[in-house]
Amino acid sequence: MRKLILFILVTCAFISTSVAQKPDKLSSNQIYEKVQKLNFLGSALYIAAHPDDENTRLIAYLSNNVKARTAYLSLTRGDGGQNLIGPEIREQLGVIRTQELLAARRVDGGEQLFSRANDFGYSKHPDETFDIWNEDEVLSDVVWAIRKFKPDVIINRFDHRTPGRTHGHHTASAMLSMEAFDLAGDKNAYASQLKTYDAWQPTRLFFNTSWWFYGSREKFEKADKSNMLNFDIGVYYPLKGLSNNELASIASSQHLCQGFGRLTSRGTQQEYVEFLKGDFPKDKSNIFSGIDTTWNRVKGGKAIGNILNTIEKNFDFVNPSSHLPKLMEAYGMIQKLEDEHWKTIKLAEIETIIQACAGLYLEASAISPSATPRSDIKINIEALNRSNTAIKLKTITATSDNKTTTKNIDLLPNKRENISLEANLATDEYSAPYWLFEKGTLGMYNVADQQLRGLPETPRPAILKFNLEIAGKPITITKPVIYRYSKPDKGELYQPFEILPEVTADFKDKVLIFSTKDAKEIPVTVKAGKDNIDGYVSIKHPYSWKVYPEKQKVTIAQKGDEVTLMFTVIPPATQSEGILTPEVFIGNKKYTQALSEIEYDHIPKQSVLLPSETKVVRLNIQKGGQYIGYIQGAGDAIPESLRQIGYDVEIIDPASIDAESLQKYDAVVVGIRAYNTVDELKFKQKYILDYVKNGGNVIVQYNTNRRVKVDPSEIAPYNLQLSRDRVTDENAKVTVIAKDHSLVNFPNKIEAKDFDDWVQERGLYFPNSWAPEFTPILSMNDKGETEKKGSLLVAKYGKGNYIYTGLSFFRELPAGVPGAYKLFTNMISIGKSEIVTKPQLKN
């Protein structure tokens, strides 16, 4: 019995994990499509490695044309990439990409799953990937996903047979899928999972191939396709007014932080899947061929199918509520099914349909967007029956404290009922992203609770169960508590209701660089999660560092208000690194977390809790030049990092660049991927090169060799060919090959130890060919590869110096890597004869 209850609770969370967004208000067309889906009992699982790897065309086709329950298992949340829309990186970027995947699934009709694997950055080979991931643990997560979702069909995005030809994560995802296909049905494999889910053997496994994997369209046309299925995924959906490929383009365009906004496409388009394992389908145009996907699949399902198929065949688009009596009859029959898997899935689906047919509007909105554990919350409920069917609201139960309120209200046609109630948040858990609760490793998130593993987000902390009678029969509909509000310039808005700490604290900067022995005043901002905060704040610090005062009183009267306290931090005389952590003491509790809020229009607002800490680095560094101009690209924190060591950095508006505007700077730094993302640079590049020619220093950070806004031949003053060369091992040996060059000698001597403790990678998209005017400074390579000399190139041009670097300074400086600061300072200082000891602003 315990196994059965746990199955129902977890599967409900899995199916209904909700984001607080504007509620769906289904049209008759949409209701009919859901009825069609209700009558299909088949599932497909698509497996790949990252957000944006999924083929939205195929997911949309399976979900909307075939009507299959379809999910995408992304092994990672994409933490290791770049962010084209904002400053968030690493964990916060993973939160954004998680939400973008969910946004894509809301468009293409799929569901979303994950493993605990962490996207640690680019990997050249699955062997390296498995060295960093815990291979057995990630495999167990794939098996868990299969047993939980129970797919009839699995489709791999990548080829398991081609290690080393693409991203190591890609190939690893396919290799793990191949293995999990067999293990999921083995009762001796990961036996502890069977306490919740039974073993499950999928029917067949495919690889979603295309001409791309064959190298060209011509080669693919000649390939043997006897082992492949293909179908036209360009089908048109009259009920939507969209073709499948249009729908897919809209879905993939949700990946905005990766620059995936794109034009929609239409027309016939063939999709291919190569058979790998299981039973080969007899019909090569039907991926579910030979699998019973009707209601006859489950014991007792035939009678249900008779009712629901009749509703589908005779659907009343003008008055969908006419189907409510039969829908309620089918609902009662589904409740009695022995097959708990399909029972849970189909109950959730038919509940949505019944609610939509009745025009039943149920909303539970808290009066505040957040509350603290164990607190009481006030909830405003709106209940409205917009049909002529008899509906009675009997009771409302809050799952947070299991308190039931009896109402026995007849919901009369189109008469709104406004109800207020209180519920207690009887939990000590927070509702922030669960995979960030505990510190993980480079390759894995730490998620101890097996029931949370794979969920796209933390289950909503407050749920109301509305117990109703519709057409005289009982039904329970669940709704998450949300927060609804309005803004004059945006109108009605929705966001998730969250459980957050009583108080959070954070530093302004995540890294503090002390380039001298002078003390710094450090602000600590304390934010109240409830009214009447009264306590004190201290800073935990390394032994060799000093912080004054030892503690400060903090009092905040109103929830949401902030107080900033100033502490003095004194570094040691010698080079040192450490961590500062603010500790807020309220009563007998200590709080050490920072709250960050992520807000973009295309995803729900996110509240992220992470350990509050800042890295402090006492760095013996010297620098030449003082006044830096920075041209921003795809987004990075290098300007802030340079300010940390005393540079005056001004952000340059590309539109303002002309023959005179750059002359005031000691150096101009071009941000990452600027030539990929900033259209204006195609008109301004000549002024940048003229600035170099007249004696300036320009440092250009990495760009990709695709979608370059500026003519590639004009990025540098001499020939420079960008490539996909990269060194992904952050510990790869680095050799200085231009030992006498000023870049490694002035004003700081660069030594082997300066490449210690780099993070994620050495660098990426190095040039692989350059004119003789360039001098390569460094050599490095990943294991088993030839040396790469294009990571740092410098050329004299006229009176100035042009530097191109693919080294990942955008990761290293924000991470407080001392050697990266020294090398970047040397690049700025090239050609300078004096060391700056005091800031001197130029006019």
PDB file of N, CA, C and O in Angstrom, residues 366 370-379 398-401 422-429 431 460-463 481 497-500:
ATOM      1  N   ALA A 366      -2.080  33.742  -3.491  1.00  0.00           N
ATOM      2  CA  ALA A 366      -1.637  34.254  -2.201  1.00  0.00           C
ATOM      3  C   ALA A 366      -1.580  35.778  -2.263  1.00  0.00           C
ATOM      4  O   ALA A 366      -1.437  36.367  -3.340  1.00  0.00           O
ATOM      5  N   SER A 370       5.688  35.399  -1.529  1.00  0.00           N
ATOM      6  CA  SER A 370       6.495  34.419  -0.791  1.00  0.00           C
ATOM      7  C   SER A 370       6.114  34.445   0.679  1.00  0.00           C
ATOM      8  O   SER A 370       5.481  35.385   1.173  1.00  0.00           O
ATOM      9  N   ALA A 371       6.527  33.404   1.388  1.00  0.00           N
ATOM     10  CA  ALA A 371       6.349  33.321   2.827  1.00  0.00           C
ATOM     11  C   ALA A 371       7.466  32.449   3.386  1.00  0.00           C
ATOM     12  O   ALA A 371       8.218  31.823   2.622  1.00  0.00           O
ATOM     13  N   THR A 372       7.567  32.400   4.690  1.00  0.00           N
ATOM     14  CA  THR A 372       8.618  31.624   5.341  1.00  0.00           C
ATOM     15  C   THR A 372       8.066  30.302   5.840  1.00  0.00           C
ATOM     16  O   THR A 372       6.852  30.143   6.017  1.00  0.00           O
ATOM     17  N   PRO A 373       8.931  29.316   6.070  1.00  0.00           N
ATOM     18  CA  PRO A 373       8.449  28.024   6.585  1.00  0.00           C
ATOM     19  C   PRO A 373       7.666  28.176   7.887  1.00  0.00           C
ATOM     20  O   PRO A 373       7.948  29.044   8.703  1.00  0.00           O
ATOM     21  N   ARG A 374       6.658  27.344   8.065  1.00  0.00           N
ATOM     22  CA  ARG A 374       5.830  27.271   9.263  1.00  0.00           C
ATOM     23  C   ARG A 374       4.951  28.497   9.470  1.00  0.00           C
ATOM     24  O   ARG A 374       4.357  28.658  10.539  1.00  0.00           O
ATOM     25  N   SER A 375       4.864  29.371   8.464  1.00  0.00           N
ATOM     26  CA  SER A 375       4.045  30.565   8.616  1.00  0.00           C
ATOM     27  C   SER A 375       2.658  30.336   8.036  1.00  0.00           C
ATOM     28  O   SER A 375       2.420  29.397   7.273  1.00  0.00           O
ATOM     29  N   ASP A 376       1.730  31.219   8.414  1.00  0.00           N
ATOM     30  CA  ASP A 376       0.378  31.185   7.859  1.00  0.00           C
ATOM     31  C   ASP A 376       0.309  32.094   6.638  1.00  0.00           C
ATOM     32  O   ASP A 376       0.921  33.168   6.609  1.00  0.00           O
ATOM     33  N   ILE A 377      -0.430  31.652   5.639  1.00  0.00           N
ATOM     34  CA  ILE A 377      -0.610  32.483   4.450  1.00  0.00           C
ATOM     35  C   ILE A 377      -2.100  32.669   4.192  1.00  0.00           C
ATOM     36  O   ILE A 377      -2.919  31.794   4.490  1.00  0.00           O
ATOM     37  N   LYS A 378      -2.438  33.819   3.643  1.00  0.00           N
ATOM     38  CA  LYS A 378      -3.804  34.097   3.231  1.00  0.00           C
ATOM     39  C   LYS A 378      -3.931  33.870   1.733  1.00  0.00           C
ATOM     40  O   LYS A 378      -3.086  34.317   0.961  1.00  0.00           O
ATOM     41  N   ILE A 379      -4.997  33.190   1.341  1.00  0.00           N
ATOM     42  CA  ILE A 379      -5.194  32.816  -0.056  1.00  0.00           C
ATOM     43  C   ILE A 379      -6.560  33.312  -0.508  1.00  0.00           C
ATOM     44  O   ILE A 379      -7.577  33.078   0.158  1.00  0.00           O
ATOM     45  N   ALA A 398      -5.975  22.165   1.845  1.00  0.00           N
ATOM     46  CA  ALA A 398      -4.610  22.651   1.629  1.00  0.00           C
ATOM     47  C   ALA A 398      -3.641  21.526   1.956  1.00  0.00           C
ATOM     48  O   ALA A 398      -3.626  21.021   3.083  1.00  0.00           O
ATOM     49  N   THR A 399      -2.854  21.115   0.962  1.00  0.00           N
ATOM     50  CA  THR A 399      -1.959  19.981   1.181  1.00  0.00           C
ATOM     51  C   THR A 399      -0.811  20.321   2.126  1.00  0.00           C
ATOM     52  O   THR A 399      -0.198  19.422   2.698  1.00  0.00           O
ATOM     53  N   SER A 400      -0.504  21.608   2.295  1.00  0.00           N
ATOM     54  CA  SER A 400       0.630  21.983   3.149  1.00  0.00           C
ATOM     55  C   SER A 400       0.382  21.643   4.616  1.00  0.00           C
ATOM     56  O   SER A 400       1.315  21.337   5.349  1.00  0.00           O
ATOM     57  N   ASP A 401      -0.887  21.715   5.055  1.00  0.00           N
ATOM     58  CA  ASP A 401      -1.190  21.366   6.446  1.00  0.00           C
ATOM     59  C   ASP A 401      -2.366  20.399   6.575  1.00  0.00           C
ATOM     60  O   ASP A 401      -2.819  20.109   7.684  1.00  0.00           O
ATOM     61  N   GLU A 422      -7.046  30.566   5.071  1.00  0.00           N
ATOM     62  CA  GLU A 422      -5.671  30.580   5.547  1.00  0.00           C
ATOM     63  C   GLU A 422      -5.140  29.159   5.564  1.00  0.00           C
ATOM     64  O   GLU A 422      -5.878  28.201   5.799  1.00  0.00           O
ATOM     65  N   ALA A 423      -3.853  29.046   5.293  1.00  0.00           N
ATOM     66  CA  ALA A 423      -3.189  27.746   5.361  1.00  0.00           C
ATOM     67  C   ALA A 423      -1.833  27.934   6.011  1.00  0.00           C
ATOM     68  O   ALA A 423      -1.223  29.005   5.909  1.00  0.00           O
ATOM     69  N   ASN A 424      -1.381  26.904   6.672  1.00  0.00           N
ATOM     70  CA  ASN A 424      -0.064  26.948   7.299  1.00  0.00           C
ATOM     71  C   ASN A 424       0.929  26.175   6.449  1.00  0.00           C
ATOM     72  O   ASN A 424       0.638  25.069   5.992  1.00  0.00           O
ATOM     73  N   LEU A 425       2.102  26.789   6.226  1.00  0.00           N
ATOM     74  CA  LEU A 425       3.155  26.131   5.444  1.00  0.00           C
ATOM     75  C   LEU A 425       3.956  25.234   6.382  1.00  0.00           C
ATOM     76  O   LEU A 425       5.046  25.579   6.849  1.00  0.00           O
ATOM     77  N   ALA A 426       3.384  24.070   6.670  1.00  0.00           N
ATOM     78  CA  ALA A 426       3.942  23.177   7.677  1.00  0.00           C
ATOM     79  C   ALA A 426       5.131  22.390   7.124  1.00  0.00           C
ATOM     80  O   ALA A 426       5.100  21.173   6.969  1.00  0.00           O
ATOM     81  N   THR A 427       6.184  23.122   6.794  1.00  0.00           N
ATOM     82  CA  THR A 427       7.398  22.509   6.267  1.00  0.00           C
ATOM     83  C   THR A 427       8.589  23.378   6.604  1.00  0.00           C
ATOM     84  O   THR A 427       8.438  24.577   6.828  1.00  0.00           O
ATOM     85  N   ASP A 428       9.756  22.756   6.640  1.00  0.00           N
ATOM     86  CA  ASP A 428      10.997  23.509   6.834  1.00  0.00           C
ATOM     87  C   ASP A 428      11.778  23.636   5.529  1.00  0.00           C
ATOM     88  O   ASP A 428      12.888  24.166   5.515  1.00  0.00           O
ATOM     89  N   GLU A 429      11.202  23.129   4.447  1.00  0.00           N
ATOM     90  CA  GLU A 429      11.881  23.140   3.156  1.00  0.00           C
ATOM     91  C   GLU A 429      11.586  24.427   2.389  1.00  0.00           C
ATOM     92  O   GLU A 429      10.509  25.015   2.522  1.00  0.00           O
ATOM     93  N   SER A 431      11.379  26.386  -1.495  1.00  0.00           N
ATOM     94  CA  SER A 431      10.859  25.996  -2.804  1.00  0.00           C
ATOM     95  C   SER A 431      11.792  26.375  -3.948  1.00  0.00           C
ATOM     96  O   SER A 431      11.410  26.311  -5.105  1.00  0.00           O
ATOM     97  N   ARG A 460       5.642  22.419  -6.381  1.00  0.00           N
ATOM     98  CA  ARG A 460       5.090  23.625  -5.765  1.00  0.00           C
ATOM     99  C   ARG A 460       4.820  23.401  -4.285  1.00  0.00           C
ATOM    100  O   ARG A 460       4.322  22.347  -3.891  1.00  0.00           O
ATOM    101  N   PRO A 461       5.137  24.392  -3.449  1.00  0.00           N
ATOM    102  CA  PRO A 461       5.071  24.185  -1.998  1.00  0.00           C
ATOM    103  C   PRO A 461       3.669  24.227  -1.414  1.00  0.00           C
ATOM    104  O   PRO A 461       3.444  23.732  -0.320  1.00  0.00           O
ATOM    105  N   ALA A 462       2.725  24.839  -2.128  1.00  0.00           N
ATOM    106  CA  ALA A 462       1.362  24.959  -1.600  1.00  0.00           C
ATOM    107  C   ALA A 462       0.372  24.573  -2.691  1.00  0.00           C
ATOM    108  O   ALA A 462       0.341  25.183  -3.757  1.00  0.00           O
ATOM    109  N   ILE A 463      -0.417  23.542  -2.408  1.00  0.00           N
ATOM    110  CA  ILE A 463      -1.397  23.018  -3.364  1.00  0.00           C
ATOM    111  C   ILE A 463      -2.764  22.992  -2.690  1.00  0.00           C
ATOM    112  O   ILE A 463      -2.892  22.616  -1.524  1.00  0.00           O
ATOM    113  N   VAL A 481      -0.956  27.144  -5.437  1.00  0.00           N
ATOM    114  CA  VAL A 481      -1.112  28.528  -5.021  1.00  0.00           C
ATOM    115  C   VAL A 481      -0.105  29.366  -5.801  1.00  0.00           C
ATOM    116  O   VAL A 481       1.076  29.023  -5.876  1.00  0.00           O
ATOM    117  N   PHE A 497       4.431  31.179  -6.339  1.00  0.00           N
ATOM    118  CA  PHE A 497       4.466  31.445  -4.904  1.00  0.00           C
ATOM    119  C   PHE A 497       5.591  30.616  -4.305  1.00  0.00           C
ATOM    120  O   PHE A 497       5.689  29.414  -4.563  1.00  0.00           O
ATOM    121  N   GLU A 498       6.437  31.240  -3.493  1.00  0.00           N
ATOM    122  CA  GLU A 498       7.640  30.581  -3.005  1.00  0.00           C
ATOM    123  C   GLU A 498       7.696  30.540  -1.482  1.00  0.00           C
ATOM    124  O   GLU A 498       7.168  31.432  -0.797  1.00  0.00           O
ATOM    125  N   ILE A 499       8.373  29.515  -0.956  1.00  0.00           N
ATOM    126  CA  ILE A 499       8.756  29.470   0.451  1.00  0.00           C
ATOM    127  C   ILE A 499      10.241  29.794   0.518  1.00  0.00           C
ATOM    128  O   ILE A 499      11.075  29.075  -0.054  1.00  0.00           O
ATOM    129  N   LEU A 500      10.579  30.871   1.231  1.00  0.00           N
ATOM    130  CA  LEU A 500      11.951  31.374   1.275  1.00  0.00           C
ATOM    131  C   LEU A 500      12.374  31.622   2.718  1.00  0.00           C
ATOM    132  O   LEU A 500      11.512  31.708   3.613  1.00  0.00           O
TER     133      LEU A 500
END
